[in-house]
Short mmCIF file of C-alpha atoms and ligand atoms in Angstrom, two decimals:
data_model
loop_
_atom_site.label_atom_id
_atom_site.label_comp_id
_atom_site.label_asym_id
_atom_site.label_seq_id
_atom_site.Cartn_x
_atom_site.Cartn_y
_atom_site.Cartn_z
CA MET A 1 1.31 12.22 -24.94
CA SER A 2 -0.43 9.18 -23.36
CA VAL A 3 -1.18 5.96 -25.01
CA LEU A 4 -4.24 5.75 -22.66
CA ASN A 5 -7.58 7.08 -23.46
CA ILE A 6 -7.94 8.95 -20.23
CA ASN A 7 -11.51 10.12 -20.90
CA ALA A 8 -12.67 6.57 -21.51
CA ILE A 9 -10.95 5.39 -18.41
CA ARG A 10 -12.53 8.29 -16.38
CA ASP A 11 -15.91 6.95 -17.46
CA ASP A 12 -15.05 3.79 -15.62
CA PHE A 13 -15.03 5.82 -12.35
CA PRO A 14 -18.51 6.83 -11.52
CA ILE A 15 -17.50 8.94 -8.51
CA LEU A 16 -15.11 11.29 -10.45
CA HIS A 17 -18.27 12.80 -12.29
CA GLN A 18 -19.53 15.08 -9.64
CA GLN A 19 -19.26 18.80 -8.61
CA ILE A 20 -17.82 19.85 -5.28
CA ASN A 21 -18.75 23.51 -4.42
CA GLY A 22 -19.92 24.01 -7.92
CA GLN A 23 -16.56 22.89 -9.35
CA PRO A 24 -15.80 19.53 -10.89
CA LEU A 25 -14.15 17.10 -8.43
CA VAL A 26 -10.36 16.89 -8.68
CA TYR A 27 -9.23 13.87 -6.76
CA LEU A 28 -5.61 14.07 -6.01
CA ASP A 29 -5.89 12.16 -2.75
CA ASN A 30 -5.10 8.59 -4.22
CA ALA A 31 -2.39 7.74 -1.77
CA ALA A 32 -4.74 7.85 1.12
CA THR A 33 -7.36 5.65 -0.88
CA SER A 34 -7.92 5.17 -4.40
CA GLN A 35 -11.23 5.44 -6.35
CA LYS A 36 -13.01 2.24 -7.62
CA PRO A 37 -13.91 1.46 -11.18
CA LYS A 38 -17.35 0.14 -12.04
CA GLN A 39 -15.80 -3.10 -12.92
CA VAL A 40 -14.87 -3.47 -9.28
CA ILE A 41 -18.18 -2.10 -7.80
CA ASP A 42 -20.08 -4.58 -10.21
CA ALA A 43 -17.90 -7.41 -9.11
CA VAL A 44 -18.75 -6.75 -5.44
CA SER A 45 -22.49 -5.99 -6.19
CA ASP A 46 -22.71 -9.05 -8.43
CA PHE A 47 -21.42 -11.27 -5.81
CA TYR A 48 -23.75 -10.19 -3.28
CA GLN A 49 -26.74 -10.31 -5.76
CA GLN A 50 -25.91 -13.76 -7.27
CA ASP A 51 -23.46 -15.74 -5.60
CA ASN A 52 -23.39 -14.76 -1.91
CA ALA A 53 -22.68 -17.78 0.39
CA ASN A 54 -20.07 -18.68 2.86
CA ILE A 55 -17.03 -20.32 1.34
CA HIS A 56 -15.25 -23.59 1.88
CA ARG A 57 -17.14 -26.57 3.22
CA GLY A 58 -20.23 -25.70 1.58
CA VAL A 59 -21.57 -28.39 -0.91
CA HIS A 60 -24.42 -26.31 -2.35
CA GLN A 61 -24.16 -24.44 -5.54
CA LEU A 62 -23.80 -20.83 -4.06
CA SER A 63 -20.93 -21.93 -1.80
CA GLN A 64 -19.03 -23.58 -4.55
CA ARG A 65 -19.34 -20.45 -6.74
CA ALA A 66 -18.37 -18.30 -3.79
CA THR A 67 -15.35 -20.45 -3.01
CA ASP A 68 -14.45 -20.47 -6.71
CA ALA A 69 -14.50 -16.69 -6.84
CA TYR A 70 -12.62 -16.20 -3.75
CA GLU A 71 -10.05 -18.71 -4.49
CA GLY A 72 -9.71 -17.35 -7.97
CA ALA A 73 -9.02 -13.86 -6.61
CA ARG A 74 -6.19 -15.43 -4.48
CA ASP A 75 -4.70 -16.65 -7.73
CA LYS A 76 -4.95 -13.19 -9.32
CA VAL A 77 -3.08 -11.73 -6.36
CA ARG A 78 -0.31 -14.54 -6.78
CA GLN A 79 -0.03 -13.67 -10.59
CA PHE A 80 -0.03 -9.98 -9.75
CA LEU A 81 2.93 -10.36 -7.50
CA ASN A 82 4.53 -13.24 -9.43
CA ALA A 83 4.53 -15.63 -6.43
CA ALA A 84 5.17 -19.33 -6.79
CA SER A 85 2.14 -20.74 -5.23
CA ASP A 86 -1.41 -19.67 -4.14
CA LYS A 87 -0.30 -21.10 -0.61
CA GLU A 88 1.93 -18.09 -0.25
CA ILE A 89 -0.82 -15.55 -0.57
CA ILE A 90 -2.90 -14.79 2.65
CA PHE A 91 -6.00 -12.51 2.61
CA THR A 92 -5.70 -9.92 5.44
CA ARG A 93 -7.77 -6.84 6.30
CA GLY A 94 -5.14 -4.73 4.76
CA ALA A 95 -1.39 -3.81 4.83
CA THR A 96 -1.53 -3.11 8.58
CA GLU A 97 -2.93 -6.46 9.42
CA ALA A 98 -0.36 -8.20 7.27
CA VAL A 99 2.55 -6.43 9.06
CA ASN A 100 1.10 -7.36 12.38
CA LEU A 101 0.75 -10.94 11.40
CA VAL A 102 4.28 -11.18 10.40
CA ALA A 103 5.39 -9.57 13.64
CA GLN A 104 3.48 -11.53 15.78
CA SER A 105 3.36 -14.96 14.18
CA PHE A 106 6.79 -15.17 12.39
CA LEU A 107 9.06 -13.01 14.31
CA ARG A 108 7.84 -12.88 18.00
CA PRO A 109 8.65 -16.52 18.77
CA LYS A 110 12.24 -15.98 17.55
CA LEU A 111 13.03 -12.74 19.37
CA GLN A 112 15.27 -12.50 22.39
CA ALA A 113 15.95 -9.36 24.53
CA GLY A 114 18.80 -7.43 22.71
CA ASP A 115 17.95 -8.71 19.27
CA GLU A 116 17.19 -5.98 16.54
CA ILE A 117 14.90 -5.10 14.08
CA LEU A 118 15.66 -2.77 11.24
CA ILE A 119 13.21 -0.25 9.61
CA SER A 120 13.80 3.01 7.71
CA TYR A 121 13.01 6.65 8.50
CA LEU A 122 10.62 6.57 5.68
CA GLU A 123 8.13 4.14 6.92
CA HIS A 124 4.37 4.50 7.29
CA HIS A 125 3.36 4.12 10.82
CA ALA A 126 1.90 0.61 9.90
CA ASN A 127 5.62 -0.53 9.43
CA ILE A 128 6.84 1.00 12.51
CA VAL A 129 4.21 0.50 15.41
CA PRO A 130 3.93 -3.21 15.10
CA TRP A 131 7.74 -3.69 15.29
CA GLN A 132 7.80 -1.21 18.46
CA MET A 133 4.99 -3.21 20.05
CA LEU A 134 7.15 -6.32 19.63
CA CYS A 135 10.18 -4.61 20.98
CA GLU A 136 8.20 -3.76 24.07
CA GLN A 137 7.07 -7.28 24.26
CA THR A 138 10.44 -8.97 23.83
CA GLY A 139 13.20 -6.44 24.86
CA ALA A 140 14.20 -6.43 21.29
CA LYS A 141 15.61 -2.85 19.74
CA LEU A 142 14.32 -1.02 17.00
CA ASN A 143 16.93 0.45 14.57
CA VAL A 144 16.40 2.88 11.70
CA ILE A 145 17.92 3.44 8.46
CA PRO A 146 18.54 7.18 8.17
CA MET A 147 17.35 9.32 5.21
CA THR A 148 18.80 12.30 3.17
CA GLN A 149 17.62 15.84 2.58
CA SER A 150 16.03 14.75 -0.81
CA GLY A 151 13.90 12.08 0.69
CA GLU A 152 15.98 8.98 -0.07
CA LEU A 153 17.25 6.25 2.12
CA ASP A 154 20.92 6.90 3.31
CA LEU A 155 22.26 3.54 2.57
CA SER A 156 25.89 4.07 3.11
CA ASP A 157 25.88 2.62 6.63
CA LEU A 158 23.47 -0.25 5.73
CA ASP A 159 26.18 -3.04 6.18
CA ASN A 160 26.82 -1.89 9.73
CA LEU A 161 23.05 -1.50 10.37
CA LEU A 162 22.63 -5.27 9.50
CA THR A 163 24.20 -6.84 12.45
CA SER A 164 24.45 -10.32 13.78
CA ARG A 165 21.56 -9.39 15.97
CA THR A 166 19.27 -8.28 13.29
CA LYS A 167 16.26 -10.58 13.02
CA MET A 168 14.22 -8.69 10.50
CA LEU A 169 14.48 -5.83 7.95
CA ALA A 170 11.19 -4.36 7.35
CA ILE A 171 10.96 -1.58 4.67
CA GLY A 172 8.70 0.22 2.47
CA HIS A 173 8.81 0.01 -1.36
CA VAL A 174 7.41 3.57 -1.83
CA SER A 175 6.95 6.10 0.53
CA ASN A 176 3.41 7.36 1.11
CA ALA A 177 4.61 10.72 2.40
CA LEU A 178 7.29 11.67 -0.33
CA GLY A 179 6.86 9.12 -3.06
CA THR A 180 10.38 7.99 -3.06
CA ILE A 181 10.80 4.58 -4.62
CA ASN A 182 13.42 2.58 -2.63
CA PRO A 183 15.93 -0.01 -4.17
CA VAL A 184 14.33 -2.81 -2.35
CA LYS A 185 16.04 -5.61 -4.51
CA ALA A 186 19.37 -4.34 -3.78
CA ILE A 187 18.49 -3.82 -0.08
CA THR A 188 17.01 -7.48 0.22
CA ALA A 189 20.10 -8.85 -1.36
CA LYS A 190 22.20 -7.31 1.30
CA ALA A 191 19.95 -8.60 4.18
CA ARG A 192 19.47 -12.04 2.80
CA ALA A 193 23.19 -12.38 2.22
CA LYS A 194 23.41 -12.26 6.09
CA ALA A 195 20.33 -14.61 6.33
CA ILE A 196 18.10 -11.76 7.69
CA PRO A 197 14.44 -12.09 6.72
CA VAL A 198 13.04 -9.15 4.81
CA LEU A 199 9.46 -7.82 4.72
CA ILE A 200 8.65 -4.96 2.13
CA ASP A 201 5.62 -2.73 2.75
CA GLY A 202 4.28 -2.40 -0.81
CA ALA A 203 1.09 -0.56 -0.15
CA GLN A 204 2.14 2.37 -2.23
CA ALA A 205 4.12 0.39 -4.94
CA VAL A 206 1.43 -1.99 -6.24
CA PRO A 207 -1.01 0.72 -7.39
CA HIS A 208 1.76 2.34 -9.48
CA MET A 209 4.15 -0.27 -10.82
CA ALA A 210 4.63 -4.14 -11.67
CA VAL A 211 5.92 -5.85 -8.58
CA ASP A 212 7.76 -9.22 -8.81
CA VAL A 213 8.42 -10.77 -5.40
CA THR A 214 10.24 -13.77 -6.90
CA ASP A 215 12.72 -11.11 -8.63
CA ILE A 216 12.96 -9.12 -5.51
CA ASP A 217 13.54 -12.16 -3.54
CA CYS A 218 11.92 -10.75 -0.31
CA ASP A 219 10.41 -13.19 2.40
CA PHE A 220 7.17 -11.15 2.90
CA TYR A 221 5.42 -8.49 1.01
CA VAL A 222 2.45 -6.85 2.09
CA LEU A 223 -0.40 -4.77 0.07
CA SER A 224 -3.51 -3.01 0.64
CA GLY A 225 -6.63 -3.30 -1.49
CA HIS A 226 -8.22 0.01 -1.22
CA LYS A 227 -4.95 1.73 -2.42
CA MET A 228 -5.22 -0.18 -5.66
CA PHE A 229 -8.72 0.40 -6.74
CA ALA A 230 -10.22 -2.35 -4.70
CA PRO A 231 -12.42 -2.05 -1.61
CA THR A 232 -11.43 -1.22 1.78
CA GLY A 233 -10.90 -4.02 4.48
CA ILE A 234 -9.14 -6.23 2.16
CA GLY A 235 -5.36 -6.66 1.68
CA ALA A 236 -2.81 -9.45 1.20
CA LEU A 237 0.37 -10.95 2.61
CA TYR A 238 2.82 -12.73 0.38
CA GLY A 239 5.01 -15.06 2.31
CA ARG A 240 7.62 -17.49 1.42
CA GLU A 241 6.02 -21.02 1.60
CA THR A 242 8.62 -22.51 3.78
CA LEU A 243 8.46 -19.68 6.32
CA LEU A 244 4.68 -19.61 6.34
CA ALA A 245 4.55 -23.43 6.93
CA ALA A 246 6.67 -23.14 10.01
CA MET A 247 4.73 -20.18 11.44
CA PRO A 248 2.10 -20.59 14.16
CA PRO A 249 -1.52 -19.28 13.28
CA TYR A 250 -1.99 -15.63 14.02
CA GLN A 251 -5.63 -15.75 15.17
CA GLY A 252 -7.67 -18.94 16.11
CA GLY A 253 -11.25 -19.75 14.98
CA GLY A 254 -13.22 -21.31 12.21
CA ASP A 255 -11.75 -22.09 8.77
CA MET A 256 -8.19 -22.18 9.93
CA ILE A 257 -8.48 -25.62 11.58
CA LEU A 258 -8.64 -29.18 10.22
CA SER A 259 -10.21 -30.66 13.25
CA VAL A 260 -11.00 -29.54 16.81
CA SER A 261 -11.46 -31.50 20.03
CA PHE A 262 -11.10 -30.15 23.59
CA GLU A 263 -7.81 -32.23 23.72
CA GLN A 264 -6.25 -31.05 20.61
CA THR A 265 -6.88 -28.90 17.39
CA ILE A 266 -5.11 -29.46 14.25
CA TYR A 267 -4.44 -26.63 12.29
CA ASN A 268 -5.53 -26.18 8.53
CA GLU A 269 -3.01 -26.10 5.72
CA LEU A 270 -1.60 -23.04 4.03
CA PRO A 271 -2.98 -20.51 3.24
CA TYR A 272 -6.25 -21.05 5.26
CA LYS A 273 -4.27 -21.47 8.64
CA PHE A 274 -3.97 -17.77 8.62
CA GLU A 275 -7.45 -16.97 7.62
CA ALA A 276 -9.56 -17.65 10.73
CA GLY A 277 -13.26 -16.88 10.49
CA THR A 278 -15.34 -15.86 7.57
CA PRO A 279 -13.10 -13.65 5.51
CA HIS A 280 -13.96 -10.45 3.45
CA ILE A 281 -15.09 -12.56 0.62
CA ALA A 282 -16.73 -9.76 -1.47
CA GLY A 283 -13.44 -7.55 -0.76
CA ALA A 284 -11.26 -10.47 -2.08
CA ILE A 285 -13.50 -10.73 -5.10
CA GLY A 286 -13.20 -7.02 -5.58
CA LEU A 287 -9.44 -7.06 -5.16
CA GLY A 288 -9.32 -9.72 -8.03
CA ALA A 289 -11.60 -7.38 -10.24
CA ALA A 290 -9.16 -4.56 -9.53
CA ILE A 291 -6.25 -6.59 -10.59
CA GLU A 292 -8.05 -7.62 -13.80
CA TYR A 293 -8.79 -4.12 -14.35
CA MET A 294 -5.24 -2.96 -13.92
CA TRP A 295 -4.07 -5.62 -16.39
CA SER A 296 -6.59 -4.37 -18.96
CA ILE A 297 -5.04 -0.87 -18.68
CA GLY A 298 -1.62 -2.17 -18.63
CA LEU A 299 0.95 -1.84 -15.60
CA ASP A 300 3.40 -0.18 -17.88
CA ASN A 301 0.76 2.38 -19.32
CA ILE A 302 -0.42 2.99 -15.78
CA ALA A 303 3.23 3.95 -14.60
CA ALA A 304 3.96 5.94 -17.71
CA GLN A 305 0.72 8.07 -17.33
CA GLU A 306 1.33 8.63 -13.77
CA HIS A 307 5.02 9.45 -14.31
CA HIS A 308 3.88 12.13 -16.95
CA LEU A 309 1.47 13.79 -14.70
CA LEU A 310 3.97 13.78 -11.67
CA GLN A 311 6.71 15.22 -13.96
CA LEU A 312 4.37 17.93 -15.40
CA ALA A 313 3.10 19.03 -11.78
CA THR A 314 6.62 18.98 -10.52
CA ASP A 315 7.90 21.23 -13.35
CA LYS A 316 5.05 23.58 -12.86
CA ILE A 317 5.31 23.82 -9.11
CA ARG A 318 8.98 24.30 -9.29
CA ALA A 319 8.27 27.37 -11.55
CA LEU A 320 6.32 28.94 -8.68
CA PRO A 321 7.99 31.29 -6.21
CA GLY A 322 7.03 30.36 -2.52
CA VAL A 323 6.31 26.78 -3.02
CA GLU A 324 8.59 24.16 -1.87
CA ILE A 325 8.44 20.28 -2.79
CA ILE A 326 9.30 18.10 0.01
CA GLY A 327 10.89 15.02 -1.28
CA THR A 328 12.94 15.29 -4.49
CA SER A 329 14.26 11.74 -5.17
CA ALA A 330 14.99 11.27 -8.78
CA ASN A 331 12.96 7.94 -8.58
CA LYS A 332 9.47 8.64 -7.25
CA ALA A 333 6.15 7.53 -7.57
CA ALA A 334 3.23 9.72 -8.34
CA VAL A 335 3.27 11.54 -4.74
CA LEU A 336 3.86 15.33 -4.62
CA SER A 337 4.29 16.75 -1.03
CA PHE A 338 4.74 20.47 -0.97
CA MET A 339 4.78 23.53 1.34
CA ILE A 340 3.37 27.03 0.43
CA GLU A 341 5.43 29.57 2.27
CA GLY A 342 3.46 31.29 5.08
CA VAL A 343 0.49 29.13 4.78
CA HIS A 344 -0.29 26.19 7.17
CA PRO A 345 -0.77 22.95 5.24
CA HIS A 346 -4.35 22.39 6.82
CA ASP A 347 -5.29 25.97 5.38
CA VAL A 348 -4.05 24.81 2.03
CA GLY A 349 -6.27 21.76 2.12
CA THR A 350 -9.35 23.82 3.19
CA ILE A 351 -8.93 26.41 0.39
CA PHE A 352 -8.20 23.80 -2.25
CA ASP A 353 -11.51 21.98 -1.14
CA GLN A 354 -13.53 25.16 -1.79
CA ASP A 355 -12.56 24.68 -5.57
CA GLY A 356 -13.24 20.92 -5.71
CA VAL A 357 -9.50 19.93 -5.37
CA ALA A 358 -9.10 17.07 -2.89
CA ILE A 359 -5.69 16.54 -1.52
CA ARG A 360 -4.37 15.39 1.80
CA THR A 361 -2.79 17.65 4.46
CA GLY A 362 -1.28 16.28 7.61
CA HIS A 363 1.60 13.97 8.71
CA HIS A 364 0.39 11.21 6.28
CA CYS A 365 0.83 8.66 9.07
CA ALA A 366 4.71 9.11 8.67
CA GLN A 367 5.50 11.61 11.48
CA PRO A 368 9.17 10.70 11.55
CA VAL A 369 9.41 11.96 8.17
CA MET A 370 7.82 15.24 9.01
CA ALA A 371 10.25 15.38 12.19
CA PHE A 372 13.23 15.03 9.89
CA TYR A 373 12.14 18.06 8.00
CA ASP A 374 11.22 19.81 11.05
CA ILE A 375 7.61 20.44 9.80
CA PRO A 376 4.23 19.63 11.28
CA ALA A 377 2.53 18.47 8.19
CA THR A 378 2.68 18.89 4.39
CA ALA A 379 0.05 19.35 1.49
CA ARG A 380 0.27 16.13 -0.54
CA ALA A 381 -1.20 15.64 -4.04
CA SER A 382 -0.95 12.07 -5.19
CA PHE A 383 -2.01 10.80 -8.88
CA ALA A 384 -3.57 7.90 -10.28
CA PHE A 385 -3.63 6.98 -13.94
CA TYR A 386 -7.31 8.20 -14.25
CA ASN A 387 -5.92 11.75 -13.40
CA ASN A 388 -5.50 14.23 -16.38
CA GLU A 389 -3.44 17.24 -17.34
CA ALA A 390 -6.43 19.37 -16.66
CA GLU A 391 -6.46 18.37 -13.06
CA VAL A 392 -2.65 19.40 -12.83
CA GLU A 393 -3.72 22.67 -14.06
CA ALA A 394 -6.57 22.85 -11.37
CA LEU A 395 -3.88 22.17 -8.86
CA ILE A 396 -1.70 24.83 -10.01
CA ARG A 397 -4.59 27.27 -9.96
CA ALA A 398 -5.49 26.43 -6.24
CA ILE A 399 -2.03 27.10 -5.11
CA LEU A 400 -1.95 30.53 -6.99
CA LYS A 401 -5.26 31.19 -5.26
CA THR A 402 -4.11 30.34 -1.77
CA GLN A 403 -0.96 32.43 -2.25
CA GLU A 404 -3.25 35.29 -3.26
CA LEU A 405 -5.39 34.90 -0.34
CA PHE A 406 -2.58 34.92 2.05
CA SER A 407 -0.54 37.62 0.39
C1 PLP B 1 -1.97 3.02 3.60
C2 PLP B 1 -0.63 2.20 3.95
C3 PLP B 1 -0.50 1.33 4.86
C4 PLP B 1 -1.57 0.85 5.66
O1 PLP B 1 -2.60 0.10 4.69
P1 PLP B 1 -3.93 -0.39 5.20
O2 PLP B 1 -4.36 -1.33 4.31
O3 PLP B 1 -4.84 0.87 5.22
O4 PLP B 1 -3.78 -0.94 6.60
C5 PLP B 1 0.82 0.75 5.07
N1 PLP B 1 1.81 1.33 4.45
C6 PLP B 1 1.81 2.25 3.51
C7 PLP B 1 2.94 2.67 2.72
C8 PLP B 1 0.57 2.75 3.25
O5 PLP B 1 0.63 3.74 2.42
#
């Protein structure tokens, strides 16, 4: 079925080879955070063992090596997203910080009371709350693209939601709660035709598929390292160079300046203007290594393997009475939210854990989506390319066992 040698790939992930409660670990919580291959762990470890120094400005060997590795990682992120220039790639703490950067540095100076920000019903809290805070600060208004019962965006009224007062469209590429892949290129085109800037939250897209920001033609794109096999605490913001160049710094401090006196500070050029203080150097290097690793597997192979697992799990769950899949869009990434009739999702998670099956239960930082379906939570299995068919079987066994315990 698969062109990938999944067993060989699994050997790259040391954490997968352990027992939980006497059962092999079945890690199906990849949408919360992914596991790290030894290539990434080694890149981080090697940096600390061989090259650790602060970057930029240093004339000694270690500092130059650290700088080269850090800037090399930036260029990998640029290639990974097909951005035009390294100046367009800002390292951040994660997707959350990247959204906050755009909200505060790009949008806040432009907003007047009565202006509008358009998001969607499917957003992660990271792409809701920063805009809500901005609305509180400026008197702007938050509008929301509605969703359908199948968990897709309802775009029928998009033309009317993009008004003359809309100053930003911020939308997720892939829903972390339901897996829905949104048609971001078409949506971006509609907004840009009205000169409305577009930010895309790609935290759940980049682990699963090739992304091309030049093709999408968005203004900003945010990603999170730990969702794509890299360390926590590192992420990236892509921004169109002309926009980034005109934006004020987000935070002040070292490395983001060219010169400082008490009378005047001159800010550094892109991308350093937005990277105040010592960054997560090892994290950025780990992110670069994760990208290299994904390239070595092949982004198309990753997408194909995950699609296979999603399809298999979906078919098997559909065949089970008393289990409902939440989010049934035809175009989905490898996320499967479900409800077992008569069992609270939290109990589902606990019973699964007894057999070593790690899934997530809760609102998945997307409470509006839960509110839409009038449920407090779902159980969510999310796959990565290192998952296999035996793990799908373990998921199904865990569902059957849960049903039996509650029957
Ligand atoms: C995880 C996630 C975020 C937040 O990313 P962090 O890097 O953890 O801050 C934002 N959006 C989506 C869709 C996510 O899944």
